[in-house]
Amino acid sequence: MHRPYCCSQRLASGQSLNLDHNRIVHIPPSIFSQASQLTRLNLNDNAITILVPSDLHQWRAIVELDLGANQLTSLPPEIRHFESLEVLVLTLNLLRFLPDEIAELSKLRILSVDSNQLEALPDDLSGLSSLQELNVSCNKLTTLPKSISTLSNLKVIKASENDIQEIPPELGNMGALKNLDLRDNPNLNSLPAELSLCTSLTILALENCPLHDILPDIRAGGSSMIIYFLQQVLQLRRRQTAL
């Protein structure tokens, strides 16, 4: 049974509003005019197709926003008005790209854009200085932008089930990265040796990636064996360069 859409008394006093599993097509601006303190909004599993740009200036207080399982095909540049946003869930939509302005969300800690149709991420993500977890699994990505390497707080990158063909060596600069999930990328044939410089990296998921440059026995040894192998490759390369 679908719950009632909303209630003005509930809006006026609450900081959280849960409207998931309904048939909402658009978000009425009255939500924010009636609830200036609203910080958490759950609109998961509705039928929303668009965020109206002229309404988004009212969203400045939002901290957590769940728009998963809707029908969004794009996000407007005005998303930059979400200046307090820490958690953004866009799972299971129809997004083909993200606006460059998403990088202006300097407080964002978690960004979930898995199960969309993304063909690329914005080139410059350096403004996402608080980001700790990025989930872009189940898309159509062929690479990750080099600018990800500047995100000093990023601990988890989930990029499985894409068409990633190369990993930028700059990712080796990511000292906080603990978990890199690259499973099920059928055209990922090699890894940069610089990944071994990620001092916190303990989970490197590579199942169902061809990785022709890494012997099956090494791959079978799991994350630690693969990272050790990459360390040896990098050391050998440096010795050869020094000659």
JSON list of C-alpha atoms in Angstrom, two decimals:
[
{"chain": "A", "resi": 1, "resn": "MET", "atom": "CA", "xyz": [0.00, 0.00, 0.00]},
{"chain": "A", "resi": 2, "resn": "HIS", "atom": "CA", "xyz": [1.33, 3.44, -0.90]},
{"chain": "A", "resi": 3, "resn": "ARG", "atom": "CA", "xyz": [1.78, 5.85, 1.96]},
{"chain": "A", "resi": 4, "resn": "PRO", "atom": "CA", "xyz": [0.25, 9.35, 1.89]},
{"chain": "A", "resi": 5, "resn": "TYR", "atom": "CA", "xyz": [2.33, 11.83, -0.05]},
{"chain": "A", "resi": 6, "resn": "CYS", "atom": "CA", "xyz": [3.07, 14.24, 2.80]},
{"chain": "A", "resi": 7, "resn": "CYS", "atom": "CA", "xyz": [1.60, 16.23, 5.60]},
{"chain": "A", "resi": 8, "resn": "SER", "atom": "CA", "xyz": [2.31, 19.91, 6.28]},
{"chain": "A", "resi": 9, "resn": "GLN", "atom": "CA", "xyz": [2.43, 19.40, 10.07]},
{"chain": "A", "resi": 10, "resn": "ARG", "atom": "CA", "xyz": [4.92, 16.56, 9.66]},
{"chain": "A", "resi": 11, "resn": "LEU", "atom": "CA", "xyz": [7.03, 18.71, 7.36]},
{"chain": "A", "resi": 12, "resn": "ALA", "atom": "CA", "xyz": [7.01, 21.74, 9.58]},
{"chain": "A", "resi": 13, "resn": "SER", "atom": "CA", "xyz": [8.65, 20.01, 12.55]},
{"chain": "A", "resi": 14, "resn": "GLY", "atom": "CA", "xyz": [10.75, 17.21, 11.08]},
{"chain": "A", "resi": 15, "resn": "GLN", "atom": "CA", "xyz": [14.32, 17.05, 9.84]},
{"chain": "A", "resi": 16, "resn": "SER", "atom": "CA", "xyz": [13.78, 13.76, 7.98]},
{"chain": "A", "resi": 17, "resn": "LEU", "atom": "CA", "xyz": [11.17, 12.87, 5.40]},
{"chain": "A", "resi": 18, "resn": "ASN", "atom": "CA", "xyz": [10.69, 9.39, 3.95]},
{"chain": "A", "resi": 19, "resn": "LEU", "atom": "CA", "xyz": [8.66, 9.20, 0.73]},
{"chain": "A", "resi": 20, "resn": "ASP", "atom": "CA", "xyz": [10.13, 6.03, -0.74]},
{"chain": "A", "resi": 21, "resn": "HIS", "atom": "CA", "xyz": [8.08, 3.45, -2.69]},
{"chain": "A", "resi": 22, "resn": "ASN", "atom": "CA", "xyz": [5.44, 5.84, -4.01]},
{"chain": "A", "resi": 23, "resn": "ARG", "atom": "CA", "xyz": [4.49, 7.14, -7.46]},
{"chain": "A", "resi": 24, "resn": "ILE", "atom": "CA", "xyz": [5.96, 10.60, -7.16]},
{"chain": "A", "resi": 25, "resn": "VAL", "atom": "CA", "xyz": [6.80, 12.12, -10.55]},
{"chain": "A", "resi": 26, "resn": "HIS", "atom": "CA", "xyz": [8.09, 15.52, -9.44]},
{"chain": "A", "resi": 27, "resn": "ILE", "atom": "CA", "xyz": [9.22, 17.06, -6.16]},
{"chain": "A", "resi": 28, "resn": "PRO", "atom": "CA", "xyz": [6.99, 19.97, -5.12]},
{"chain": "A", "resi": 29, "resn": "PRO", "atom": "CA", "xyz": [8.89, 23.08, -3.96]},
{"chain": "A", "resi": 30, "resn": "SER", "atom": "CA", "xyz": [6.51, 23.28, -0.99]},
{"chain": "A", "resi": 31, "resn": "ILE", "atom": "CA", "xyz": [8.50, 20.54, 0.73]},
{"chain": "A", "resi": 32, "resn": "PHE", "atom": "CA", "xyz": [11.29, 23.01, 1.42]},
{"chain": "A", "resi": 33, "resn": "SER", "atom": "CA", "xyz": [9.18, 26.11, 1.97]},
{"chain": "A", "resi": 34, "resn": "GLN", "atom": "CA", "xyz": [7.32, 24.23, 4.72]},
{"chain": "A", "resi": 35, "resn": "ALA", "atom": "CA", "xyz": [10.39, 22.59, 6.22]},
{"chain": "A", "resi": 36, "resn": "SER", "atom": "CA", "xyz": [13.40, 24.87, 6.23]},
{"chain": "A", "resi": 37, "resn": "GLN", "atom": "CA", "xyz": [15.20, 22.46, 8.60]},
{"chain": "A", "resi": 38, "resn": "LEU", "atom": "CA", "xyz": [14.79, 19.39, 6.40]},
{"chain": "A", "resi": 39, "resn": "THR", "atom": "CA", "xyz": [18.16, 17.62, 6.22]},
{"chain": "A", "resi": 40, "resn": "ARG", "atom": "CA", "xyz": [17.28, 14.07, 5.12]},
{"chain": "A", "resi": 41, "resn": "LEU", "atom": "CA", "xyz": [15.02, 13.25, 2.20]},
{"chain": "A", "resi": 42, "resn": "ASN", "atom": "CA", "xyz": [14.32, 9.72, 0.94]},
{"chain": "A", "resi": 43, "resn": "LEU", "atom": "CA", "xyz": [12.63, 9.55, -2.47]},
{"chain": "A", "resi": 44, "resn": "ASN", "atom": "CA", "xyz": [13.86, 6.09, -3.40]},
{"chain": "A", "resi": 45, "resn": "ASP", "atom": "CA", "xyz": [11.73, 4.01, -5.77]},
{"chain": "A", "resi": 46, "resn": "ASN", "atom": "CA", "xyz": [9.46, 6.61, -7.31]},
{"chain": "A", "resi": 47, "resn": "ALA", "atom": "CA", "xyz": [9.00, 7.88, -10.88]},
{"chain": "A", "resi": 48, "resn": "ILE", "atom": "CA", "xyz": [10.94, 11.16, -10.77]},
{"chain": "A", "resi": 49, "resn": "THR", "atom": "CA", "xyz": [12.30, 12.13, -14.19]},
{"chain": "A", "resi": 50, "resn": "ILE", "atom": "CA", "xyz": [13.76, 15.58, -13.53]},
{"chain": "A", "resi": 51, "resn": "LEU", "atom": "CA", "xyz": [15.01, 17.91, -10.82]},
{"chain": "A", "resi": 52, "resn": "VAL", "atom": "CA", "xyz": [13.61, 21.37, -11.58]},
{"chain": "A", "resi": 53, "resn": "PRO", "atom": "CA", "xyz": [16.64, 23.74, -11.59]},
{"chain": "A", "resi": 54, "resn": "SER", "atom": "CA", "xyz": [14.71, 26.75, -10.29]},
{"chain": "A", "resi": 55, "resn": "ASP", "atom": "CA", "xyz": [13.75, 24.82, -7.14]},
{"chain": "A", "resi": 56, "resn": "LEU", "atom": "CA", "xyz": [17.20, 23.62, -6.14]},
{"chain": "A", "resi": 57, "resn": "HIS", "atom": "CA", "xyz": [18.35, 26.80, -4.39]},
{"chain": "A", "resi": 58, "resn": "GLN", "atom": "CA", "xyz": [16.01, 25.75, -1.56]},
{"chain": "A", "resi": 59, "resn": "TRP", "atom": "CA", "xyz": [17.98, 22.52, -0.98]},
{"chain": "A", "resi": 60, "resn": "ARG", "atom": "CA", "xyz": [20.96, 24.10, 0.76]},
{"chain": "A", "resi": 61, "resn": "ALA", "atom": "CA", "xyz": [20.30, 22.39, 4.12]},
{"chain": "A", "resi": 62, "resn": "ILE", "atom": "CA", "xyz": [19.96, 18.86, 2.73]},
{"chain": "A", "resi": 63, "resn": "VAL", "atom": "CA", "xyz": [22.60, 16.50, 4.18]},
{"chain": "A", "resi": 64, "resn": "GLU", "atom": "CA", "xyz": [21.34, 13.12, 2.91]},
{"chain": "A", "resi": 65, "resn": "LEU", "atom": "CA", "xyz": [19.41, 12.69, -0.34]},
{"chain": "A", "resi": 66, "resn": "ASP", "atom": "CA", "xyz": [18.25, 9.35, -1.74]},
{"chain": "A", "resi": 67, "resn": "LEU", "atom": "CA", "xyz": [16.99, 9.52, -5.33]},
{"chain": "A", "resi": 68, "resn": "GLY", "atom": "CA", "xyz": [17.72, 5.88, -6.11]},
{"chain": "A", "resi": 69, "resn": "ALA", "atom": "CA", "xyz": [15.42, 3.81, -8.32]},
{"chain": "A", "resi": 70, "resn": "ASN", "atom": "CA", "xyz": [13.84, 6.69, -10.21]},
{"chain": "A", "resi": 71, "resn": "GLN", "atom": "CA", "xyz": [13.93, 7.69, -13.88]},
{"chain": "A", "resi": 72, "resn": "LEU", "atom": "CA", "xyz": [16.42, 10.55, -13.88]},
{"chain": "A", "resi": 73, "resn": "THR", "atom": "CA", "xyz": [18.28, 10.97, -17.18]},
{"chain": "A", "resi": 74, "resn": "SER", "atom": "CA", "xyz": [20.38, 13.96, -16.12]},
{"chain": "A", "resi": 75, "resn": "LEU", "atom": "CA", "xyz": [21.15, 16.30, -13.25]},
{"chain": "A", "resi": 76, "resn": "PRO", "atom": "CA", "xyz": [21.10, 20.08, -13.68]},
{"chain": "A", "resi": 77, "resn": "PRO", "atom": "CA", "xyz": [24.18, 22.24, -12.98]},
{"chain": "A", "resi": 78, "resn": "GLU", "atom": "CA", "xyz": [22.20, 23.78, -10.13]},
{"chain": "A", "resi": 79, "resn": "ILE", "atom": "CA", "xyz": [23.03, 20.69, -8.09]},
{"chain": "A", "resi": 80, "resn": "ARG", "atom": "CA", "xyz": [25.89, 22.84, -6.81]},
{"chain": "A", "resi": 81, "resn": "HIS", "atom": "CA", "xyz": [23.35, 24.47, -4.47]},
{"chain": "A", "resi": 82, "resn": "PHE", "atom": "CA", "xyz": [23.40, 21.28, -2.33]},
{"chain": "A", "resi": 83, "resn": "GLU", "atom": "CA", "xyz": [26.20, 22.83, -0.34]},
{"chain": "A", "resi": 84, "resn": "SER", "atom": "CA", "xyz": [25.52, 20.82, 2.86]},
{"chain": "A", "resi": 85, "resn": "LEU", "atom": "CA", "xyz": [25.12, 17.48, 1.12]},
{"chain": "A", "resi": 86, "resn": "GLU", "atom": "CA", "xyz": [27.11, 14.57, 2.57]},
{"chain": "A", "resi": 87, "resn": "VAL", "atom": "CA", "xyz": [25.33, 11.52, 1.12]},
{"chain": "A", "resi": 88, "resn": "LEU", "atom": "CA", "xyz": [23.92, 11.35, -2.42]},
{"chain": "A", "resi": 89, "resn": "VAL", "atom": "CA", "xyz": [22.30, 8.15, -3.70]},
{"chain": "A", "resi": 90, "resn": "LEU", "atom": "CA", "xyz": [21.49, 7.99, -7.43]},
{"chain": "A", "resi": 91, "resn": "THR", "atom": "CA", "xyz": [21.49, 4.21, -7.82]},
{"chain": "A", "resi": 92, "resn": "LEU", "atom": "CA", "xyz": [19.25, 2.68, -10.50]},
{"chain": "A", "resi": 93, "resn": "ASN", "atom": "CA", "xyz": [18.48, 5.69, -12.66]},
{"chain": "A", "resi": 94, "resn": "LEU", "atom": "CA", "xyz": [19.15, 6.42, -16.34]},
{"chain": "A", "resi": 95, "resn": "LEU", "atom": "CA", "xyz": [22.03, 8.87, -16.00]},
{"chain": "A", "resi": 96, "resn": "ARG", "atom": "CA", "xyz": [24.49, 9.01, -18.90]},
{"chain": "A", "resi": 97, "resn": "PHE", "atom": "CA", "xyz": [26.71, 11.68, -17.39]},
{"chain": "A", "resi": 98, "resn": "LEU", "atom": "CA", "xyz": [27.17, 13.78, -14.27]},
{"chain": "A", "resi": 99, "resn": "PRO", "atom": "CA", "xyz": [27.41, 17.58, -14.46]},
{"chain": "A", "resi": 100, "resn": "ASP", "atom": "CA", "xyz": [30.82, 19.11, -13.78]},
{"chain": "A", "resi": 101, "resn": "GLU", "atom": "CA", "xyz": [29.19, 21.06, -10.96]},
{"chain": "A", "resi": 102, "resn": "ILE", "atom": "CA", "xyz": [28.91, 17.91, -8.86]},
{"chain": "A", "resi": 103, "resn": "ALA", "atom": "CA", "xyz": [32.56, 18.47, -7.99]},
{"chain": "A", "resi": 104, "resn": "GLU", "atom": "CA", "xyz": [31.53, 21.60, -6.08]},
{"chain": "A", "resi": 105, "resn": "LEU", "atom": "CA", "xyz": [29.94, 19.47, -3.34]},
{"chain": "A", "resi": 106, "resn": "SER", "atom": "CA", "xyz": [32.89, 19.78, -1.00]},
{"chain": "A", "resi": 107, "resn": "LYS", "atom": "CA", "xyz": [31.12, 18.12, 1.96]},
{"chain": "A", "resi": 108, "resn": "LEU", "atom": "CA", "xyz": [30.01, 15.02, 0.05]},
{"chain": "A", "resi": 109, "resn": "ARG", "atom": "CA", "xyz": [31.24, 11.83, 1.76]},
{"chain": "A", "resi": 110, "resn": "ILE", "atom": "CA", "xyz": [29.33, 9.13, -0.12]},
{"chain": "A", "resi": 111, "resn": "LEU", "atom": "CA", "xyz": [28.36, 9.19, -3.80]},
{"chain": "A", "resi": 112, "resn": "SER", "atom": "CA", "xyz": [26.46, 6.20, -5.18]},
{"chain": "A", "resi": 113, "resn": "VAL", "atom": "CA", "xyz": [25.80, 6.31, -8.93]},
{"chain": "A", "resi": 114, "resn": "ASP", "atom": "CA", "xyz": [25.81, 2.57, -9.54]},
{"chain": "A", "resi": 115, "resn": "SER", "atom": "CA", "xyz": [23.45, 0.92, -12.02]},
{"chain": "A", "resi": 116, "resn": "ASN", "atom": "CA", "xyz": [23.08, 3.82, -14.41]},
{"chain": "A", "resi": 117, "resn": "GLN", "atom": "CA", "xyz": [24.33, 4.33, -17.98]},
{"chain": "A", "resi": 118, "resn": "LEU", "atom": "CA", "xyz": [27.38, 6.49, -17.28]},
{"chain": "A", "resi": 119, "resn": "GLU", "atom": "CA", "xyz": [29.89, 6.54, -20.12]},
{"chain": "A", "resi": 120, "resn": "ALA", "atom": "CA", "xyz": [32.35, 8.85, -18.35]},
{"chain": "A", "resi": 121, "resn": "LEU", "atom": "CA", "xyz": [32.84, 10.79, -15.14]},
{"chain": "A", "resi": 122, "resn": "PRO", "atom": "CA", "xyz": [33.68, 14.51, -15.04]},
{"chain": "A", "resi": 123, "resn": "ASP", "atom": "CA", "xyz": [37.37, 15.11, -15.74]},
{"chain": "A", "resi": 124, "resn": "ASP", "atom": "CA", "xyz": [37.85, 17.25, -12.66]},
{"chain": "A", "resi": 125, "resn": "LEU", "atom": "CA", "xyz": [36.59, 15.76, -9.41]},
{"chain": "A", "resi": 126, "resn": "SER", "atom": "CA", "xyz": [39.20, 17.45, -7.24]},
{"chain": "A", "resi": 127, "resn": "GLY", "atom": "CA", "xyz": [36.57, 19.57, -5.47]},
{"chain": "A", "resi": 128, "resn": "LEU", "atom": "CA", "xyz": [35.10, 16.48, -3.78]},
{"chain": "A", "resi": 129, "resn": "SER", "atom": "CA", "xyz": [37.60, 16.89, -0.98]},
{"chain": "A", "resi": 130, "resn": "SER", "atom": "CA", "xyz": [35.52, 15.06, 1.67]},
{"chain": "A", "resi": 131, "resn": "LEU", "atom": "CA", "xyz": [34.58, 12.05, -0.47]},
{"chain": "A", "resi": 132, "resn": "GLN", "atom": "CA", "xyz": [35.20, 8.71, 1.25]},
{"chain": "A", "resi": 133, "resn": "GLU", "atom": "CA", "xyz": [33.22, 6.28, -0.90]},
{"chain": "A", "resi": 134, "resn": "LEU", "atom": "CA", "xyz": [32.51, 6.32, -4.63]},
{"chain": "A", "resi": 135, "resn": "ASN", "atom": "CA", "xyz": [30.25, 3.67, -6.18]},
{"chain": "A", "resi": 136, "resn": "VAL", "atom": "CA", "xyz": [30.08, 3.71, -9.98]},
{"chain": "A", "resi": 137, "resn": "SER", "atom": "CA", "xyz": [29.52, -0.03, -10.50]},
{"chain": "A", "resi": 138, "resn": "CYS", "atom": "CA", "xyz": [27.27, -1.31, -13.28]},
{"chain": "A", "resi": 139, "resn": "ASN", "atom": "CA", "xyz": [27.78, 1.48, -15.79]},
{"chain": "A", "resi": 140, "resn": "LYS", "atom": "CA", "xyz": [29.57, 1.89, -19.13]},
{"chain": "A", "resi": 141, "resn": "LEU", "atom": "CA", "xyz": [32.80, 3.53, -17.98]},
{"chain": "A", "resi": 142, "resn": "THR", "atom": "CA", "xyz": [36.00, 2.87, -19.91]},
{"chain": "A", "resi": 143, "resn": "THR", "atom": "CA", "xyz": [38.37, 4.56, -17.45]},
{"chain": "A", "resi": 144, "resn": "LEU", "atom": "CA", "xyz": [38.50, 6.59, -14.25]},
{"chain": "A", "resi": 145, "resn": "PRO", "atom": "CA", "xyz": [39.53, 10.26, -14.32]},
{"chain": "A", "resi": 146, "resn": "LYS", "atom": "CA", "xyz": [43.05, 11.09, -13.16]},
{"chain": "A", "resi": 147, "resn": "SER", "atom": "CA", "xyz": [41.64, 13.71, -10.80]},
{"chain": "A", "resi": 148, "resn": "ILE", "atom": "CA", "xyz": [40.35, 10.95, -8.50]},
{"chain": "A", "resi": 149, "resn": "SER", "atom": "CA", "xyz": [43.94, 10.64, -7.31]},
{"chain": "A", "resi": 150, "resn": "THR", "atom": "CA", "xyz": [43.68, 14.06, -5.63]},
{"chain": "A", "resi": 151, "resn": "LEU", "atom": "CA", "xyz": [40.90, 12.91, -3.28]},
{"chain": "A", "resi": 152, "resn": "SER", "atom": "CA", "xyz": [42.93, 12.37, -0.13]},
{"chain": "A", "resi": 153, "resn": "ASN", "atom": "CA", "xyz": [40.01, 11.01, 1.93]},
{"chain": "A", "resi": 154, "resn": "LEU", "atom": "CA", "xyz": [38.71, 8.49, -0.60]},
{"chain": "A", "resi": 155, "resn": "LYS", "atom": "CA", "xyz": [38.81, 5.00, 0.93]},
{"chain": "A", "resi": 156, "resn": "VAL", "atom": "CA", "xyz": [36.51, 2.96, -1.31]},
{"chain": "A", "resi": 157, "resn": "ILE", "atom": "CA", "xyz": [36.12, 2.89, -5.10]},
{"chain": "A", "resi": 158, "resn": "LYS", "atom": "CA", "xyz": [33.55, 0.46, -6.46]},
{"chain": "A", "resi": 159, "resn": "ALA", "atom": "CA", "xyz": [33.81, 0.27, -10.24]},
{"chain": "A", "resi": 160, "resn": "SER", "atom": "CA", "xyz": [32.82, -3.32, -11.02]},
{"chain": "A", "resi": 161, "resn": "GLU", "atom": "CA", "xyz": [30.76, -4.31, -14.06]},
{"chain": "A", "resi": 162, "resn": "ASN", "atom": "CA", "xyz": [31.89, -1.57, -16.41]},
{"chain": "A", "resi": 163, "resn": "ASP", "atom": "CA", "xyz": [34.04, -1.60, -19.54]},
{"chain": "A", "resi": 164, "resn": "ILE", "atom": "CA", "xyz": [37.14, -0.15, -17.90]},
{"chain": "A", "resi": 165, "resn": "GLN", "atom": "CA", "xyz": [40.18, -0.69, -20.10]},
{"chain": "A", "resi": 166, "resn": "GLU", "atom": "CA", "xyz": [42.83, 1.23, -18.19]},
{"chain": "A", "resi": 167, "resn": "ILE", "atom": "CA", "xyz": [43.53, 2.51, -14.71]},
{"chain": "A", "resi": 168, "resn": "PRO", "atom": "CA", "xyz": [45.42, 5.82, -14.44]},
{"chain": "A", "resi": 169, "resn": "PRO", "atom": "CA", "xyz": [48.80, 5.34, -12.75]},
{"chain": "A", "resi": 170, "resn": "GLU", "atom": "CA", "xyz": [48.05, 8.50, -10.77]},
{"chain": "A", "resi": 171, "resn": "LEU", "atom": "CA", "xyz": [45.86, 6.36, -8.50]},
{"chain": "A", "resi": 172, "resn": "GLY", "atom": "CA", "xyz": [49.09, 5.30, -6.84]},
{"chain": "A", "resi": 173, "resn": "ASN", "atom": "CA", "xyz": [49.03, 8.65, -5.02]},
{"chain": "A", "resi": 174, "resn": "MET", "atom": "CA", "xyz": [45.95, 7.66, -3.01]},
{"chain": "A", "resi": 175, "resn": "GLY", "atom": "CA", "xyz": [47.26, 6.99, 0.46]},
{"chain": "A", "resi": 176, "resn": "ALA", "atom": "CA", "xyz": [43.81, 6.51, 2.03]},
{"chain": "A", "resi": 177, "resn": "LEU", "atom": "CA", "xyz": [42.46, 4.03, -0.55]},
{"chain": "A", "resi": 178, "resn": "LYS", "atom": "CA", "xyz": [41.61, 0.71, 1.12]},
{"chain": "A", "resi": 179, "resn": "ASN", "atom": "CA", "xyz": [39.19, -0.99, -1.27]},
{"chain": "A", "resi": 180, "resn": "LEU", "atom": "CA", "xyz": [39.36, -0.92, -5.07]},
{"chain": "A", "resi": 181, "resn": "ASP", "atom": "CA", "xyz": [36.69, -3.08, -6.71]},
{"chain": "A", "resi": 182, "resn": "LEU", "atom": "CA", "xyz": [37.28, -3.66, -10.43]},
{"chain": "A", "resi": 183, "resn": "ARG", "atom": "CA", "xyz": [35.51, -6.98, -10.85]},
{"chain": "A", "resi": 184, "resn": "ASP", "atom": "CA", "xyz": [33.84, -7.89, -14.13]},
{"chain": "A", "resi": 185, "resn": "ASN", "atom": "CA", "xyz": [35.60, -5.44, -16.42]},
{"chain": "A", "resi": 186, "resn": "PRO", "atom": "CA", "xyz": [36.06, -7.70, -19.46]},
{"chain": "A", "resi": 187, "resn": "ASN", "atom": "CA", "xyz": [38.60, -5.47, -21.24]},
{"chain": "A", "resi": 188, "resn": "LEU", "atom": "CA", "xyz": [40.89, -4.67, -18.33]},
{"chain": "A", "resi": 189, "resn": "ASN", "atom": "CA", "xyz": [44.12, -6.31, -19.47]},
{"chain": "A", "resi": 190, "resn": "SER", "atom": "CA", "xyz": [46.67, -4.66, -17.19]},
{"chain": "A", "resi": 191, "resn": "LEU", "atom": "CA", "xyz": [47.17, -2.68, -14.01]},
{"chain": "A", "resi": 192, "resn": "PRO", "atom": "CA", "xyz": [49.63, 0.17, -13.41]},
{"chain": "A", "resi": 193, "resn": "ALA", "atom": "CA", "xyz": [52.46, -0.88, -11.13]},
{"chain": "A", "resi": 194, "resn": "GLU", "atom": "CA", "xyz": [51.93, 2.41, -9.30]},
{"chain": "A", "resi": 195, "resn": "LEU", "atom": "CA", "xyz": [48.88, 0.90, -7.59]},
{"chain": "A", "resi": 196, "resn": "SER", "atom": "CA", "xyz": [51.34, -0.79, -5.25]},
{"chain": "A", "resi": 197, "resn": "LEU", "atom": "CA", "xyz": [52.10, 2.67, -3.83]},
{"chain": "A", "resi": 198, "resn": "CYS", "atom": "CA", "xyz": [48.62, 2.85, -2.27]},
{"chain": "A", "resi": 199, "resn": "THR", "atom": "CA", "xyz": [49.86, 2.15, 1.23]},
{"chain": "A", "resi": 200, "resn": "SER", "atom": "CA", "xyz": [46.41, 1.44, 2.72]},
{"chain": "A", "resi": 201, "resn": "LEU", "atom": "CA", "xyz": [45.15, -0.77, -0.11]},
{"chain": "A", "resi": 202, "resn": "THR", "atom": "CA", "xyz": [44.12, -4.18, 1.25]},
{"chain": "A", "resi": 203, "resn": "ILE", "atom": "CA", "xyz": [41.20, -5.17, -1.00]},
{"chain": "A", "resi": 204, "resn": "LEU", "atom": "CA", "xyz": [41.83, -5.29, -4.74]},
{"chain": "A", "resi": 205, "resn": "ALA", "atom": "CA", "xyz": [38.92, -7.16, -6.34]},
{"chain": "A", "resi": 206, "resn": "LEU", "atom": "CA", "xyz": [39.71, -8.30, -9.89]},
{"chain": "A", "resi": 207, "resn": "GLU", "atom": "CA", "xyz": [37.54, -11.35, -10.55]},
{"chain": "A", "resi": 208, "resn": "ASN", "atom": "CA", "xyz": [36.59, -11.82, -14.20]},
{"chain": "A", "resi": 209, "resn": "CYS", "atom": "CA", "xyz": [39.15, -9.34, -15.52]},
{"chain": "A", "resi": 210, "resn": "PRO", "atom": "CA", "xyz": [41.54, -10.80, -18.14]},
{"chain": "A", "resi": 211, "resn": "LEU", "atom": "CA", "xyz": [44.73, -9.07, -16.81]},
{"chain": "A", "resi": 212, "resn": "HIS", "atom": "CA", "xyz": [47.02, -10.67, -19.38]},
{"chain": "A", "resi": 213, "resn": "ASP", "atom": "CA", "xyz": [50.08, -9.07, -17.75]},
{"chain": "A", "resi": 214, "resn": "ILE", "atom": "CA", "xyz": [49.55, -10.95, -14.48]},
{"chain": "A", "resi": 215, "resn": "LEU", "atom": "CA", "xyz": [50.00, -14.72, -14.32]},
{"chain": "A", "resi": 216, "resn": "PRO", "atom": "CA", "xyz": [46.99, -16.77, -13.16]},
{"chain": "A", "resi": 217, "resn": "ASP", "atom": "CA", "xyz": [48.93, -18.13, -10.17]},
{"chain": "A", "resi": 218, "resn": "ILE", "atom": "CA", "xyz": [49.56, -14.59, -8.96]},
{"chain": "A", "resi": 219, "resn": "ARG", "atom": "CA", "xyz": [45.94, -13.59, -9.46]},
{"chain": "A", "resi": 220, "resn": "ALA", "atom": "CA", "xyz": [44.87, -16.68, -7.52]},
{"chain": "A", "resi": 221, "resn": "GLY", "atom": "CA", "xyz": [46.94, -15.46, -4.57]},
{"chain": "A", "resi": 222, "resn": "GLY", "atom": "CA", "xyz": [44.50, -12.63, -3.98]},
{"chain": "A", "resi": 223, "resn": "SER", "atom": "CA", "xyz": [44.97, -8.95, -3.24]},
{"chain": "A", "resi": 224, "resn": "SER", "atom": "CA", "xyz": [48.19, -9.22, -1.25]},
{"chain": "A", "resi": 225, "resn": "MET", "atom": "CA", "xyz": [49.94, -11.32, -3.90]},
{"chain": "A", "resi": 226, "resn": "ILE", "atom": "CA", "xyz": [48.88, -9.01, -6.73]},
{"chain": "A", "resi": 227, "resn": "ILE", "atom": "CA", "xyz": [50.00, -5.91, -4.84]},
{"chain": "A", "resi": 228, "resn": "TYR", "atom": "CA", "xyz": [53.35, -7.57, -4.08]},
{"chain": "A", "resi": 229, "resn": "PHE", "atom": "CA", "xyz": [53.76, -8.44, -7.76]},
{"chain": "A", "resi": 230, "resn": "LEU", "atom": "CA", "xyz": [53.08, -4.83, -8.75]},
{"chain": "A", "resi": 231, "resn": "GLN", "atom": "CA", "xyz": [55.65, -3.68, -6.20]},
{"chain": "A", "resi": 232, "resn": "GLN", "atom": "CA", "xyz": [58.27, -5.91, -7.82]},
{"chain": "A", "resi": 233, "resn": "VAL", "atom": "CA", "xyz": [57.39, -4.63, -11.28]},
{"chain": "A", "resi": 234, "resn": "LEU", "atom": "CA", "xyz": [57.73, -1.04, -10.11]},
{"chain": "A", "resi": 235, "resn": "GLN", "atom": "CA", "xyz": [61.07, -1.68, -8.42]},
{"chain": "A", "resi": 236, "resn": "LEU", "atom": "CA", "xyz": [62.42, -3.40, -11.53]},
{"chain": "A", "resi": 237, "resn": "ARG", "atom": "CA", "xyz": [61.29, -0.50, -13.70]},
{"chain": "A", "resi": 238, "resn": "ARG", "atom": "CA", "xyz": [63.01, 1.99, -11.41]},
{"chain": "A", "resi": 239, "resn": "ARG", "atom": "CA", "xyz": [66.25, 0.01, -11.44]},
{"chain": "A", "resi": 240, "resn": "GLN", "atom": "CA", "xyz": [66.19, -0.11, -15.22]},
{"chain": "A", "resi": 241, "resn": "THR", "atom": "CA", "xyz": [65.56, 3.62, -15.38]},
{"chain": "A", "resi": 242, "resn": "ALA", "atom": "CA", "xyz": [68.50, 4.28, -13.06]},
{"chain": "A", "resi": 243, "resn": "LEU", "atom": "CA", "xyz": [70.94, 2.41, -15.30]}
]
